[in-house]
Amino acid sequence: MTDSVLIEGLAVEAIIGVYDWEREVSQRLLVDLELAWDNRVPAASDDVSDALDYALVSERVSAYLVQARPQLLETAAEGIASLLQEEFGVRWLRLALRKPGAVPAAAAVGVKIERGSR
Ligand SMILES: Nc1nc2c(c(=O)[nH]1)N=C([C@H](O)[C@@H](O)CO)CN2
């Protein structure tokens, strides 16, 4: 089963970073998610309760990043992956977390992880 639900460029303002100044100001994060889901079921029922609701997932990921206040992108990415697997029953996911502006000479820096199996 290779179906997915996508969330791309989810923008979140959150406290994140290892330096003292970064504990005082929110910074912009961008989240890309590819989430394995059998889309044949919601396609047949036309019922959002059978779907992986990308609006609910987006809200939960945003709320997590705001409350977690991690130092590292790696820690944030792992926390997001865990909540998606535990709370939404996502079996496999690919996640990219970018921090635009962290390195002025780069368009963005970030991490990418895959967790689970399809
Ligand atoms: N692999 C990582 N390297 C760095 C991170 C990070 O989260 N993961 N964070 C920082 C600082 O917080 C940086 O973003 C400040 O500009 C440095 N390296």
XYZ file of C-alpha atoms and ligand atoms in Angstrom:
136
model
C 0.000 0.000 0.000
C 1.683 3.197 -1.155
C -1.041 5.756 -0.518
C -0.193 8.859 1.466
C -1.631 12.038 2.890
C 0.558 15.112 2.354
C 1.131 18.287 4.341
C 3.696 20.612 2.791
C 5.147 23.854 4.069
C 3.215 23.949 7.343
C 4.518 27.151 8.959
C 4.816 27.320 12.763
C 6.300 30.046 14.969
C 7.967 28.376 17.942
C 10.758 28.614 20.492
C 13.576 26.355 19.269
C 17.352 26.504 19.364
C 20.490 25.886 21.364
C 21.649 29.466 21.966
C 20.474 31.719 24.805
C 18.901 34.269 22.436
C 16.895 31.511 20.798
C 15.137 30.767 24.090
C 13.676 34.297 24.060
C 12.173 34.630 20.560
C 9.952 32.536 18.342
C 11.391 31.391 15.026
C 9.676 30.156 11.892
C 9.677 26.434 11.212
C 8.410 24.699 8.065
C 7.097 21.144 8.252
C 6.649 18.747 5.329
C 4.894 15.444 6.015
C 4.198 12.362 3.941
C 1.943 10.052 5.958
C 1.075 6.526 4.848
C -2.687 5.958 4.820
C -5.023 3.682 2.876
C -6.985 6.301 0.972
C -9.257 3.693 -0.653
C -11.426 3.592 2.478
C -12.315 7.327 2.600
C -12.550 7.355 -1.177
C -15.294 4.714 -1.015
C -17.203 6.210 1.930
C -16.613 9.880 1.105
C -16.474 10.319 4.901
C -13.701 12.385 6.514
C -13.828 10.171 9.619
C -12.263 7.412 7.487
C -9.546 9.750 6.277
C -6.367 10.924 7.947
C -7.637 14.467 8.475
C -4.803 16.756 7.354
C -6.432 19.723 9.128
C -6.432 17.913 12.506
C -2.877 16.683 11.960
C -1.699 20.186 11.081
C -3.282 21.649 14.235
C -1.742 18.954 16.440
C 1.738 19.294 14.946
C 1.611 23.089 15.329
C 0.453 22.825 18.963
C 3.188 20.288 19.716
C 5.944 22.513 18.334
C 4.706 25.531 20.282
C 4.551 23.677 23.600
C 7.648 21.469 23.241
C 10.256 24.288 23.077
C 13.068 21.877 22.072
C 16.660 22.880 21.490
C 17.300 20.697 18.439
C 15.383 20.150 15.226
C 16.161 16.454 15.697
C 14.290 16.401 19.019
C 11.309 18.191 17.495
C 11.212 15.830 14.508
C 11.289 12.741 16.717
C 8.502 14.120 18.915
C 6.298 14.822 15.914
C 6.917 11.343 14.499
C 5.997 9.710 17.820
C 2.754 11.635 18.220
C 1.673 10.896 14.656
C 2.244 7.182 15.180
C 0.704 7.026 18.653
C -2.220 9.454 18.336
C -3.188 9.106 14.674
C -2.153 5.508 13.966
C 0.210 6.454 11.161
C 2.294 3.357 10.339
C 4.984 5.057 8.247
C 5.971 8.668 7.748
C 8.556 10.869 6.163
C 9.093 14.225 7.829
C 11.213 17.227 6.900
C 11.612 20.040 9.421
C 13.241 23.227 8.145
C 14.428 26.333 9.953
C 14.655 29.120 7.374
C 16.869 31.964 8.458
C 19.002 29.902 10.850
C 21.953 30.067 8.457
C 21.727 33.344 6.574
C 23.622 32.054 3.545
C 21.226 29.109 3.156
C 17.595 29.211 2.053
C 16.862 26.806 4.880
C 18.534 24.180 7.039
C 16.806 21.197 8.540
C 16.441 17.501 9.138
C 14.565 14.710 7.403
C 13.514 11.408 9.003
C 11.503 8.326 8.107
C 9.877 6.207 10.804
C 7.809 3.025 10.803
C 6.987 0.599 8.010
C 4.313 0.681 5.352
N 21.824 19.363 13.418
C 21.517 20.541 14.040
N 22.431 21.512 14.070
C 22.129 22.667 14.672
C 20.877 22.872 15.271
C 19.926 21.823 15.220
O 18.792 21.911 15.725
N 20.289 20.662 14.603
N 20.588 24.086 15.855
C 21.469 25.075 15.872
C 21.118 26.394 16.387
O 19.970 26.370 17.189
C 20.975 27.298 15.159
O 19.767 26.992 14.467
C 21.030 28.761 15.451
O 21.152 29.481 14.220
C 22.817 24.939 15.321
N 23.053 23.660 14.712
